mmCIF file of C-alpha atoms in Angstrom:
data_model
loop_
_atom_site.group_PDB
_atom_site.id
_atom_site.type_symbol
_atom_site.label_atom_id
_atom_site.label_comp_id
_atom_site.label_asym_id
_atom_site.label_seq_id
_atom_site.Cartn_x
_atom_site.Cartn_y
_atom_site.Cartn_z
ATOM 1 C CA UNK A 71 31.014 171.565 94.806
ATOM 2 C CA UNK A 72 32.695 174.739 94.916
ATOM 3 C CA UNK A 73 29.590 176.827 95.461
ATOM 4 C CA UNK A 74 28.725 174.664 98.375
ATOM 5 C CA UNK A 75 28.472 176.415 101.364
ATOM 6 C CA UNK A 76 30.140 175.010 104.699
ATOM 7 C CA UNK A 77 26.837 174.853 106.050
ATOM 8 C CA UNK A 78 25.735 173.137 103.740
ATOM 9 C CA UNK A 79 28.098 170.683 103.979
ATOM 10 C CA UNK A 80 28.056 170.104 107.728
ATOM 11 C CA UNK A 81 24.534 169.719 107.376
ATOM 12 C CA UNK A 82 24.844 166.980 104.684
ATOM 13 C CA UNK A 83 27.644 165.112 106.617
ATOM 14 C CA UNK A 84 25.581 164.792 109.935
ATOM 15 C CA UNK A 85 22.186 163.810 108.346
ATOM 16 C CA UNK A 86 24.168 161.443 106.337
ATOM 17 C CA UNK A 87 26.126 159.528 109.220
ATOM 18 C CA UNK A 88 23.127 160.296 111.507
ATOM 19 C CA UNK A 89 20.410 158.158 109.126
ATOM 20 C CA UNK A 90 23.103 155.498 108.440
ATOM 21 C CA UNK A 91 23.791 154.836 112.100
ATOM 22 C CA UNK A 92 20.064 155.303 113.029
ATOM 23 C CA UNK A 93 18.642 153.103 111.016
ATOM 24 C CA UNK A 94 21.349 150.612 109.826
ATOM 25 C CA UNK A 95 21.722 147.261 111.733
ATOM 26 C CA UNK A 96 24.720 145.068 111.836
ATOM 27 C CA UNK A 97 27.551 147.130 112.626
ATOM 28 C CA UNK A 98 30.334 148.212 110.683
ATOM 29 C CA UNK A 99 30.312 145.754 108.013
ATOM 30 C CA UNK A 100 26.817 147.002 106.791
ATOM 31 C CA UNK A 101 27.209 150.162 107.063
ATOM 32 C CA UNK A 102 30.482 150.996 105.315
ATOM 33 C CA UNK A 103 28.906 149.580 101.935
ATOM 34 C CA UNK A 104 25.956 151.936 102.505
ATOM 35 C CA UNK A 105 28.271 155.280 103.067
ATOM 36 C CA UNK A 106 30.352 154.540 100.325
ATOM 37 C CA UNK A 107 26.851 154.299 98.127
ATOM 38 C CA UNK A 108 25.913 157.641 99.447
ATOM 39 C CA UNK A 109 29.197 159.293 99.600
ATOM 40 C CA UNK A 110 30.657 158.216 95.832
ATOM 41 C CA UNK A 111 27.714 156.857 94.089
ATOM 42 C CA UNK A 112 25.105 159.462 95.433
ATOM 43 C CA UNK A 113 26.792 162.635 96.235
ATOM 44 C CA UNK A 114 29.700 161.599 94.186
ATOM 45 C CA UNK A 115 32.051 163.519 96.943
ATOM 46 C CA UNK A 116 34.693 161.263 97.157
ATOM 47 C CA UNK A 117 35.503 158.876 94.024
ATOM 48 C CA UNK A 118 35.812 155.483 93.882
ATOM 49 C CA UNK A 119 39.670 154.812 94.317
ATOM 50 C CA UNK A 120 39.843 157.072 97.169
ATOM 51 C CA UNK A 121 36.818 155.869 98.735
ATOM 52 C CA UNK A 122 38.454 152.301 99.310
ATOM 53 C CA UNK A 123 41.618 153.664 100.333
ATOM 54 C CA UNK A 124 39.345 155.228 103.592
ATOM 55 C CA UNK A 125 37.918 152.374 104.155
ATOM 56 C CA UNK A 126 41.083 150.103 104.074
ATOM 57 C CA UNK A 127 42.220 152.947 106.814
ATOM 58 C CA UNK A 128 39.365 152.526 109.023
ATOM 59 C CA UNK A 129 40.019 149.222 109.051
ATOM 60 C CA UNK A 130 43.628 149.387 109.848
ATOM 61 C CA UNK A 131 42.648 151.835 113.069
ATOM 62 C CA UNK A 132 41.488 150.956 116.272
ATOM 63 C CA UNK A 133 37.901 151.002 117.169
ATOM 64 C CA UNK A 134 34.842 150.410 115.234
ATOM 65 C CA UNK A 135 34.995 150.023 111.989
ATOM 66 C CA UNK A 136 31.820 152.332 110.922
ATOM 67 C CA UNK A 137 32.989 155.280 113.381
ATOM 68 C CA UNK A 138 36.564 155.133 111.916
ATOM 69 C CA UNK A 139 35.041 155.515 108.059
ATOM 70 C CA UNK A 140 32.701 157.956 108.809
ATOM 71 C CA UNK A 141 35.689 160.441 111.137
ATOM 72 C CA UNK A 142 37.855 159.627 107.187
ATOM 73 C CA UNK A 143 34.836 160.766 105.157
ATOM 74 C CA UNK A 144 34.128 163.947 107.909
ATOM 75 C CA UNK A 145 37.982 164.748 107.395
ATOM 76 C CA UNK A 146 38.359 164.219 103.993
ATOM 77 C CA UNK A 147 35.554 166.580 103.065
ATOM 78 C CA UNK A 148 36.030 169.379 105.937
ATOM 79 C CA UNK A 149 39.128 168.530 107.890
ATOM 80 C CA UNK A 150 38.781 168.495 112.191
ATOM 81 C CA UNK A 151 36.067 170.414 112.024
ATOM 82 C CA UNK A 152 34.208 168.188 109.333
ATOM 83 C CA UNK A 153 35.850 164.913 111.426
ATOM 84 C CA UNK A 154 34.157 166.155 114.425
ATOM 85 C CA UNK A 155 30.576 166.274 112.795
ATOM 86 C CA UNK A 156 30.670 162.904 111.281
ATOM 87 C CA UNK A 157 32.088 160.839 114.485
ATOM 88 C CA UNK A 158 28.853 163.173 116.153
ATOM 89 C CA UNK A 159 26.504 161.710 113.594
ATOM 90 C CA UNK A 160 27.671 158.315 114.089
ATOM 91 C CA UNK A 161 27.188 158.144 117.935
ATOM 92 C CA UNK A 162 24.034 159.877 118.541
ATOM 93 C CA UNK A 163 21.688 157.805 117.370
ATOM 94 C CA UNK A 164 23.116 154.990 119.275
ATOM 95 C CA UNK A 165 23.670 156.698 122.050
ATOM 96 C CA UNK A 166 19.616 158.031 122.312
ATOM 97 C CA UNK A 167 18.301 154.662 121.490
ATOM 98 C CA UNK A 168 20.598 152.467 123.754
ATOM 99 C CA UNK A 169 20.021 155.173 126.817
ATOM 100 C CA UNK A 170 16.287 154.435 126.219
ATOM 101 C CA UNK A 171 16.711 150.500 125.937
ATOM 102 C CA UNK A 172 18.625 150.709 129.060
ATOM 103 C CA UNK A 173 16.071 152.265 130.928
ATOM 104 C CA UNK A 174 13.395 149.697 129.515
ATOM 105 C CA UNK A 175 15.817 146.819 130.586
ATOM 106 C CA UNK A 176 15.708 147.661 134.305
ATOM 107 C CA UNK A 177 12.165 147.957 134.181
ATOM 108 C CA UNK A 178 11.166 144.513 131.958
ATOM 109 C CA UNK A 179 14.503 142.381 132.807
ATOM 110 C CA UNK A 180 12.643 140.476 135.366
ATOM 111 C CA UNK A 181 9.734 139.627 133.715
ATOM 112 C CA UNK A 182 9.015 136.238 133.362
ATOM 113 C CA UNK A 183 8.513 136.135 129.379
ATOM 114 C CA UNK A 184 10.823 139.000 128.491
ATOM 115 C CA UNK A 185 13.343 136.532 130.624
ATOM 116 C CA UNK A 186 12.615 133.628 128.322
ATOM 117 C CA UNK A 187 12.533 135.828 124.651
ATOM 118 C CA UNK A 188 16.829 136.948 126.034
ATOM 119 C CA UNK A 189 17.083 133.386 127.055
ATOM 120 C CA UNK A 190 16.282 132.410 123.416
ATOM 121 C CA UNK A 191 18.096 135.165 122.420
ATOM 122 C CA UNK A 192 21.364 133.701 123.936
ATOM 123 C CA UNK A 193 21.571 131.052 121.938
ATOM 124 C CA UNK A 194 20.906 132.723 118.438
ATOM 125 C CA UNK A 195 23.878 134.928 120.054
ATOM 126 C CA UNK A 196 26.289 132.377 120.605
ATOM 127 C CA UNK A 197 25.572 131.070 116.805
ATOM 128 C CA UNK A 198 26.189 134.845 115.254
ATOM 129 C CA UNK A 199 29.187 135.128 117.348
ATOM 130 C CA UNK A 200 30.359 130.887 116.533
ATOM 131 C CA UNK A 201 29.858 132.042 112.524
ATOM 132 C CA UNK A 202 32.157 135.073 112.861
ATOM 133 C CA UNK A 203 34.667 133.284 114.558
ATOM 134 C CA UNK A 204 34.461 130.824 111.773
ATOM 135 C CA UNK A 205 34.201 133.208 108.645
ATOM 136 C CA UNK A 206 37.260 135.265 110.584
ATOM 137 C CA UNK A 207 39.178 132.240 110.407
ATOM 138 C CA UNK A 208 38.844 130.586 107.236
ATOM 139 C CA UNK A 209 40.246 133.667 105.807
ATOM 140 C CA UNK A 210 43.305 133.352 108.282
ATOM 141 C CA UNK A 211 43.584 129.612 107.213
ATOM 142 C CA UNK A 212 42.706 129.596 103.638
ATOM 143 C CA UNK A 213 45.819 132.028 102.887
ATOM 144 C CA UNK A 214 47.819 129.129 103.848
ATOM 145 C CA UNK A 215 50.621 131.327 105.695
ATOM 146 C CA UNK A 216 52.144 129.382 108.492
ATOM 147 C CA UNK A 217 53.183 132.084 110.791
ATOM 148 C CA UNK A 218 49.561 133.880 110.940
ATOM 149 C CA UNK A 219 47.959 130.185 111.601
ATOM 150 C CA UNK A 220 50.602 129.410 114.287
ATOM 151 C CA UNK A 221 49.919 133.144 115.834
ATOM 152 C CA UNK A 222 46.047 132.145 115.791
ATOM 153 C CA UNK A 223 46.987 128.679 117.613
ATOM 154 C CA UNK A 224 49.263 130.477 119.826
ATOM 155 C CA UNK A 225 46.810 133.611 121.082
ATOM 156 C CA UNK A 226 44.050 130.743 121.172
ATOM 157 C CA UNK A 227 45.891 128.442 123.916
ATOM 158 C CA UNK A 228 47.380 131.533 125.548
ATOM 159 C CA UNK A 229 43.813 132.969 125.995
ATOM 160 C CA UNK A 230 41.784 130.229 127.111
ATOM 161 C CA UNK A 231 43.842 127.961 128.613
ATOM 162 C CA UNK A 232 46.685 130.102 130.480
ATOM 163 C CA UNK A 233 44.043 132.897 130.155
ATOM 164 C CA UNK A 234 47.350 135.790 128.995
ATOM 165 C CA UNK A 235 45.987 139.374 129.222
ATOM 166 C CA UNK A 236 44.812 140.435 126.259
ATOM 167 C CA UNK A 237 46.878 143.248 125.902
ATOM 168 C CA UNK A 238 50.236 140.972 125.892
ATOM 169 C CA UNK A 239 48.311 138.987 122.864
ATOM 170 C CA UNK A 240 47.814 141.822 121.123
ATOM 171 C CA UNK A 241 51.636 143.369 122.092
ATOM 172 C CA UNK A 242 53.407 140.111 120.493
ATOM 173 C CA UNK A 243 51.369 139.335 117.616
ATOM 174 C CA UNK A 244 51.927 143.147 116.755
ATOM 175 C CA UNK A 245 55.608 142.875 117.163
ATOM 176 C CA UNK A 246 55.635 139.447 114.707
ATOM 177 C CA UNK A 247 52.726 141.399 112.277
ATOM 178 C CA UNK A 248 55.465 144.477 112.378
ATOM 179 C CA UNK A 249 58.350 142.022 111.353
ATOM 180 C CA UNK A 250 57.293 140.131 109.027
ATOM 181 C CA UNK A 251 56.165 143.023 107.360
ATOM 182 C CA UNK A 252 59.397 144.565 106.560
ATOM 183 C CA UNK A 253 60.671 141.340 106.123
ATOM 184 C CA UNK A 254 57.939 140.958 102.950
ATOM 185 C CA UNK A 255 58.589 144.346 101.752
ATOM 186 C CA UNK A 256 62.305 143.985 102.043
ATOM 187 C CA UNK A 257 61.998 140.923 99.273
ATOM 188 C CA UNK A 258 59.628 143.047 97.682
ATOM 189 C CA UNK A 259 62.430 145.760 96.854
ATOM 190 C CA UNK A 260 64.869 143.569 96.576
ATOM 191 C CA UNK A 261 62.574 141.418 93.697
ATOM 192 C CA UNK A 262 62.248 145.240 91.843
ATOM 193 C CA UNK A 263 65.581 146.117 91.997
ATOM 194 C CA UNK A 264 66.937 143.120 90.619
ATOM 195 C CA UNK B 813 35.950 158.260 140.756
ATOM 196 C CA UNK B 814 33.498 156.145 138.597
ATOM 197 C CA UNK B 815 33.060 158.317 135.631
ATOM 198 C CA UNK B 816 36.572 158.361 135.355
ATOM 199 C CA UNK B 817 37.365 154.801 136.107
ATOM 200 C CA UNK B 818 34.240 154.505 133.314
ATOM 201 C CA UNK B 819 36.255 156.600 130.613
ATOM 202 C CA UNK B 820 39.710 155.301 130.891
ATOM 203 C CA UNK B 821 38.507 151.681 130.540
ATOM 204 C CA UNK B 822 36.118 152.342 127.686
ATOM 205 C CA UNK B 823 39.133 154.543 126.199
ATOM 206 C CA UNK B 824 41.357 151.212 126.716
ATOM 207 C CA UNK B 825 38.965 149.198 125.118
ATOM 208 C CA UNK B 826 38.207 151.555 121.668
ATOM 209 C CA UNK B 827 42.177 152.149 121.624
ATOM 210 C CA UNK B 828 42.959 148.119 121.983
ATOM 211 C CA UNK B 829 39.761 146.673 119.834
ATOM 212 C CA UNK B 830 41.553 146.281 116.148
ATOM 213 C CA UNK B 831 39.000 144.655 113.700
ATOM 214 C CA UNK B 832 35.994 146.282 114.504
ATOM 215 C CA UNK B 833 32.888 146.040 116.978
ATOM 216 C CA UNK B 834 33.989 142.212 117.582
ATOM 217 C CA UNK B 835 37.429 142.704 118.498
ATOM 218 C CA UNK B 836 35.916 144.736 121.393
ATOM 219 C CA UNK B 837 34.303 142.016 123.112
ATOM 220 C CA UNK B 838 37.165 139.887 124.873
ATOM 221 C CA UNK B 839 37.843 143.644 126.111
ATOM 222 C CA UNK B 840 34.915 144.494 127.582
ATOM 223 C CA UNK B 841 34.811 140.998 128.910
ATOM 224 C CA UNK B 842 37.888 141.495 130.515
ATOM 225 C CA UNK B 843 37.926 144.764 131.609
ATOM 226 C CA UNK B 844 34.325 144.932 132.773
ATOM 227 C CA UNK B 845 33.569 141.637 134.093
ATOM 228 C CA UNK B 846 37.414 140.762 135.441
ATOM 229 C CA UNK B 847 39.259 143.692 136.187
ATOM 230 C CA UNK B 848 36.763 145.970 137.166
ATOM 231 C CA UNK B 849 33.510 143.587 137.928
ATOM 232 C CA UNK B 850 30.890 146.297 137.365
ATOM 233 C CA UNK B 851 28.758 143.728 135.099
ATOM 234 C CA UNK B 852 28.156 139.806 135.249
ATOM 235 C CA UNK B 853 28.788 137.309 132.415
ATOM 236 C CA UNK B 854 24.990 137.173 132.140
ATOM 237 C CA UNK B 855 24.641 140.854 131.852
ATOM 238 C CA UNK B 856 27.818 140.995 129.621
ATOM 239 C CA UNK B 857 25.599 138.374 127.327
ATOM 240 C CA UNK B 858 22.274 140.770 127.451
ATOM 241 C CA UNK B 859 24.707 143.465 126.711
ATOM 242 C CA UNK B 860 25.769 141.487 123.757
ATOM 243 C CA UNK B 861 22.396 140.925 122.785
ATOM 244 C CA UNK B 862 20.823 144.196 122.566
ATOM 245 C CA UNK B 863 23.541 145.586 120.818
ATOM 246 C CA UNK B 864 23.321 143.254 118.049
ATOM 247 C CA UNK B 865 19.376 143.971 117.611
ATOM 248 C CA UNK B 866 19.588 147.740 117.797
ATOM 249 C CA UNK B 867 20.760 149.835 114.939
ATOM 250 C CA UNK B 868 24.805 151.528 114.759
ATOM 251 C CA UNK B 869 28.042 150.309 115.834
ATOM 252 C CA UNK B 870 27.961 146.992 117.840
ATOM 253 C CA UNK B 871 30.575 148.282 119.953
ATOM 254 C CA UNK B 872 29.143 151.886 120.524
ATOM 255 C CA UNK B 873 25.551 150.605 121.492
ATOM 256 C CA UNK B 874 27.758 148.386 123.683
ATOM 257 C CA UNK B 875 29.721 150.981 125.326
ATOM 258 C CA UNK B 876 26.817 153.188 125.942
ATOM 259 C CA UNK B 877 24.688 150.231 127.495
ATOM 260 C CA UNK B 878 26.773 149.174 130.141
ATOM 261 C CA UNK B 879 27.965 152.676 130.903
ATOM 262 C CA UNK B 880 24.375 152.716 131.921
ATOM 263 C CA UNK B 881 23.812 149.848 133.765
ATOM 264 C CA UNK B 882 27.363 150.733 135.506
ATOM 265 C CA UNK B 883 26.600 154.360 136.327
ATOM 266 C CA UNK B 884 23.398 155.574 134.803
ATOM 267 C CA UNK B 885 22.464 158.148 131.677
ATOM 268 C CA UNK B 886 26.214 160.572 132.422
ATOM 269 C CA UNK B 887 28.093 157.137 132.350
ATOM 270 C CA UNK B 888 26.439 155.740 129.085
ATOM 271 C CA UNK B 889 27.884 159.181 127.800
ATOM 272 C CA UNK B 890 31.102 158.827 129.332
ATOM 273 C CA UNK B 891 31.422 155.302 127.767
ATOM 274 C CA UNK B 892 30.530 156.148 124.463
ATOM 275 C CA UNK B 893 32.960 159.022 124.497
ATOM 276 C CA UNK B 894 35.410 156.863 125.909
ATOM 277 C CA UNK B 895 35.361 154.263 123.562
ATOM 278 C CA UNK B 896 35.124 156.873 120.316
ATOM 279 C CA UNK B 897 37.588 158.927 121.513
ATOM 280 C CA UNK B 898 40.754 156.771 120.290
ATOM 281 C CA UNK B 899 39.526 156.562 116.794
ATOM 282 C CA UNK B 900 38.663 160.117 116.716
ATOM 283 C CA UNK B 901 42.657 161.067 117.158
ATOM 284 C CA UNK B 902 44.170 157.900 115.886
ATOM 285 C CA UNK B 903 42.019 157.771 112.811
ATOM 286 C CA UNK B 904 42.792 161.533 112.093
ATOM 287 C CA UNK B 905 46.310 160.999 112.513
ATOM 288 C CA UNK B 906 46.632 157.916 110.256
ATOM 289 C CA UNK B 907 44.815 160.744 107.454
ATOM 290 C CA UNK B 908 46.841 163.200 108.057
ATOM 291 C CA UNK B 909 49.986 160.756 107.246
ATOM 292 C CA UNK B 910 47.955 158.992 104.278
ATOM 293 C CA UNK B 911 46.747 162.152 102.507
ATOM 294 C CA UNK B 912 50.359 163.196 102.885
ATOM 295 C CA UNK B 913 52.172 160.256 101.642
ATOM 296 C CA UNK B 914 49.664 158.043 100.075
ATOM 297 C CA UNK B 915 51.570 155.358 102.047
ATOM 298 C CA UNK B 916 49.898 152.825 104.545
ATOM 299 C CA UNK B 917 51.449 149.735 103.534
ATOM 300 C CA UNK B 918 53.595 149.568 106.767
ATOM 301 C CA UNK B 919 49.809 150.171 109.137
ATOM 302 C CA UNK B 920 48.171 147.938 107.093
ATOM 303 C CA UNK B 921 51.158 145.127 107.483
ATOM 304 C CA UNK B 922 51.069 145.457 111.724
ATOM 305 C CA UNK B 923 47.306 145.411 111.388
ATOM 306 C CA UNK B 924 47.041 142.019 109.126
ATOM 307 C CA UNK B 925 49.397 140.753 111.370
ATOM 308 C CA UNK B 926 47.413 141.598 114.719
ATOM 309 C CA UNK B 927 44.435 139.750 112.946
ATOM 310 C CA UNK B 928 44.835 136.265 113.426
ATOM 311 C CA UNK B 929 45.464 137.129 117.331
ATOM 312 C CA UNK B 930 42.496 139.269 117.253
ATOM 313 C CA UNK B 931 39.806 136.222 115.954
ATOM 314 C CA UNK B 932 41.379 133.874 118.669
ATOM 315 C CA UNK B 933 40.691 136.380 121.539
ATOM 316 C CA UNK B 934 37.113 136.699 119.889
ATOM 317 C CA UNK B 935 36.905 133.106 120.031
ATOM 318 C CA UNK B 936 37.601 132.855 123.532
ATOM 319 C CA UNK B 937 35.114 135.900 124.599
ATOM 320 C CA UNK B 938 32.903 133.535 121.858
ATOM 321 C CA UNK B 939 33.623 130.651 124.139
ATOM 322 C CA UNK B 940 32.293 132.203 127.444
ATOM 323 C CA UNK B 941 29.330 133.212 125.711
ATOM 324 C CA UNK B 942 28.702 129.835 124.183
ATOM 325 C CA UNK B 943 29.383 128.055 127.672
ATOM 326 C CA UNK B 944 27.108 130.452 129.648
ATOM 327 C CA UNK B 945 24.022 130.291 126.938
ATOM 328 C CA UNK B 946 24.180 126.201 126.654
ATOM 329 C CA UNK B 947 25.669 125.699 130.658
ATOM 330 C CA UNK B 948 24.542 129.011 132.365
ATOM 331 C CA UNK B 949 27.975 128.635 133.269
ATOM 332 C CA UNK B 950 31.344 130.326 131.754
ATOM 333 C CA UNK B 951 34.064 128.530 132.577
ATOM 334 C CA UNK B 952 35.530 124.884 132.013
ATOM 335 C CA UNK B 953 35.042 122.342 133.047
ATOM 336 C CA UNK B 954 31.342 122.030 132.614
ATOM 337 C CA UNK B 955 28.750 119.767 133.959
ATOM 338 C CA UNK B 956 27.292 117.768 130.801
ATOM 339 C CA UNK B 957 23.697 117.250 133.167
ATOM 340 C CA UNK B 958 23.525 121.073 133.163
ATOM 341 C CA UNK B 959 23.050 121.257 128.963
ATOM 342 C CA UNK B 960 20.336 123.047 127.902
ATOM 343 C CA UNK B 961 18.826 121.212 125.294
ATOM 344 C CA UNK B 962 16.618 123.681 123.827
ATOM 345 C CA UNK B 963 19.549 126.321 123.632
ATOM 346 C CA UNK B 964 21.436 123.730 121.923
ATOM 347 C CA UNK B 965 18.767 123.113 119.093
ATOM 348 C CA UNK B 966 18.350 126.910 118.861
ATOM 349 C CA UNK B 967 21.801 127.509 118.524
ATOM 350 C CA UNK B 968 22.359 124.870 115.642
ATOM 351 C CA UNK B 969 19.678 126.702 113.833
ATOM 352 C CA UNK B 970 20.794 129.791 114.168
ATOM 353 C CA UNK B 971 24.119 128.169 112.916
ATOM 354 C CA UNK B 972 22.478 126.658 109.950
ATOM 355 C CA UNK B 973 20.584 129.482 108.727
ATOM 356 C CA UNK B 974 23.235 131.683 108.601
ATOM 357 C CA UNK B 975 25.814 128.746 106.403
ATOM 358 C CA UNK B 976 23.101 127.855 104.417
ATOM 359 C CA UNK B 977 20.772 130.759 103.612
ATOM 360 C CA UNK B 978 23.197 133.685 104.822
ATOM 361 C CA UNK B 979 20.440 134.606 107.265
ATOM 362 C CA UNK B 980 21.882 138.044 108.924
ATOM 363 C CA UNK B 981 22.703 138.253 112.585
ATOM 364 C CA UNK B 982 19.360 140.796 113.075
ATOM 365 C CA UNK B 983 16.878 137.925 111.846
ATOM 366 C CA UNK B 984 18.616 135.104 113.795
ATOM 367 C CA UNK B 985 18.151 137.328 116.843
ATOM 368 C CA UNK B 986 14.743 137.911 116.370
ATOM 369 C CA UNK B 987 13.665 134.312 115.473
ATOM 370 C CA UNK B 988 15.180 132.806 118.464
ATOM 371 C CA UNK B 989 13.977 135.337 120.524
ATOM 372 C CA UNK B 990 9.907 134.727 119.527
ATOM 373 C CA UNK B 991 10.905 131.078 119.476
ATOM 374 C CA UNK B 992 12.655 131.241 123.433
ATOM 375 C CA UNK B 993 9.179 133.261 124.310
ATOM 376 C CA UNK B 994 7.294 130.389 122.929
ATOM 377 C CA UNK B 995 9.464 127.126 123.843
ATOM 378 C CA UNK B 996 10.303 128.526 127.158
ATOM 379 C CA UNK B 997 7.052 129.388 128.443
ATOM 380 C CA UNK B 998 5.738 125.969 127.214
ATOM 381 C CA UNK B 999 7.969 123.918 129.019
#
């Protein structure tokens, strides 16, 4: 890897996030598995261990999931610069295509049959969105923590019913998320030390 | 300024969605369709729906979308740099920090416990979309007499096929999109 030129290896990391954005569908969750195939298994840049490590940080950051991974795997491998490239692979594609599908929209959304195939469409929607509410859940539930279920219950009612800005959600179930936290790893230090 | 009203909210929403593409959807419900009302719940839903049967990032392909339905090609670019731009400094920072101490215990705590908040405000953005694709309406109380029935069958496949034969989001899409062009020009 040493003899690899930094061409090189900008030119690898955009045609690698640029074909896994371009022709991937189903969002983050697909397309993590498939960079850490070509990434570790296939350029065998990053190993294994550290691999997962990335992608347990892209996870814990803001935004989408696949963006996140690929800005870790861009930094890992070239710093900023290398960051930069990656996060550039990882929009364009979407960017081009949904630009053009935009256009296409304005120009077929009226149409009588194009109407019906989104009106369809809504409904297959509303099941894809129903099942990741559900898987999302069960893992909340199945844990079997009270204070993450009550949180759940909590946002849930504040949401819908009193219909809370999100942002105040997000503030107070961070502040309980923060506390408990140090709270577990306080019992965690004090189990080793014992 | 539009463009600049476009990247600030789109920033908001990349900086604010924790969990991925899904945890951006009560966002751009509520900033788009509340706050700023630049889109409708029915073009929120179409935004929804293209995104999920294009390739990439739900949330980028979102972004980009409605940035131009809001303000043409510059503010699908705007949006999509708006709603990156968060991850690419937070994302960098949190490396910075974890090639440094090989520590993100602490992140990783806040974030699990942001997570159970996050799937109840995706529930309620799942709500509206339920409500408006069986009711064509998005809030409650609804009007039973307004149920569409063949949404309601649709949906329950699309439900089933997914439980029972892990069918992925891109082929429910599809199916009850050929099977709304059929059905609905039928009846």
């Amino acid at each position: 890897m040493e003899e690899m030129s930094k061409k090189t290896l900008y030119t690898e990391l955009f045609k690698s996030t640029f074909f896994l954005s371009m022709f991937t569908f189903g969002g983050g969750y697909v397309i993590v598995p498939l960079m850490e195939k070509k990434f570790v298994k296939e350029l065998g840049w990053i190993n294994e261990d550290e691999m997962l490590d990335l992608i347990a940080l892209g996870q814990s950051s803001p935004g989408p999931i696949a963006v996140n991974t690929s800005i870790l795997v861009g930094y890992r491998m070239a710093g900023v610069k290398g960051a930069m490239v990656t996060v550039l692979g990882t929009i364009i594609p979407p960017l081009l295509i949904m630009t053009a599908l935009a256009y296409i929209y304005i120009a077929v959304r009226d149409n009588a049959i194009v109407n019906n195939v989104l009106l369809g469409m809504q409904a297959g929607v509303a099941a894809i969105i129903v099942n990741v509410v559900y898987n999302m859940g069960k893992r909340i539930v199945v844990k079997k923590k009270i204070i993450p279920i009550l949180v759940m219950i909590a946002a849930l009612i504040a949401g819908i019913v009193y219909q809370v800005n999100i942002l105040w959600l997000l503030f107070f179930s961070g502040i309980i998320g923060a506390l408990t936290t140090f709270w577990e790893l306080r019992q965690k230090d004090e189990g080793d030390t014992q | 300024m539009i463009y600049l009203n476009l990247l600030f909210s789109f920033f908001q929403i990349g900086l604010l969605s924790f969990g991925g593409g899904y945890a951006a959807l009560p966002l751009i419900e509520q900033e788009l369709i509340h706050n700023q009302g630049w889109i409708t719940n029915q073009q929120f839903i179409d935004v929804l729906t293209l995104s999920e049967m294009t390739p990439g990032p739900i949330a980028i392909n979102a972004a980009t979308f409605s940035g131009n339905q809001i303000a043409g090609v510059l503010g699908g670019v705007v949006a999509t740099v708006g709603v990156t731009l968060p991850s690419v400094i937070i994302v960098q920072l949190l490396a910075y920090f974890y090639f440094k101490y090989k520590n993100i215990e602490i992140v990783q705590g806040i974030i699990q416990g942001l997570r159970p908040a996050v799937v109840a405000l995706i529930a309620s953005a799942g709500l509206t979309i339920f409500l408006t694709a069986m009711f064509g309406q998005s809030d409650l109380p609804v009007d039973l007499s307004t149920l569409n029935y063949v949404s309601i069958i649709f949906f329950a496949l699309g439900v089933f096929l997914m439980r029972k034969f892990k069918a992925s989001p891109i082929h429910v899409i599809i199916l009850t999109g050929i099977l709304g062009g059929i059905v609905y020009s039928i009846i």
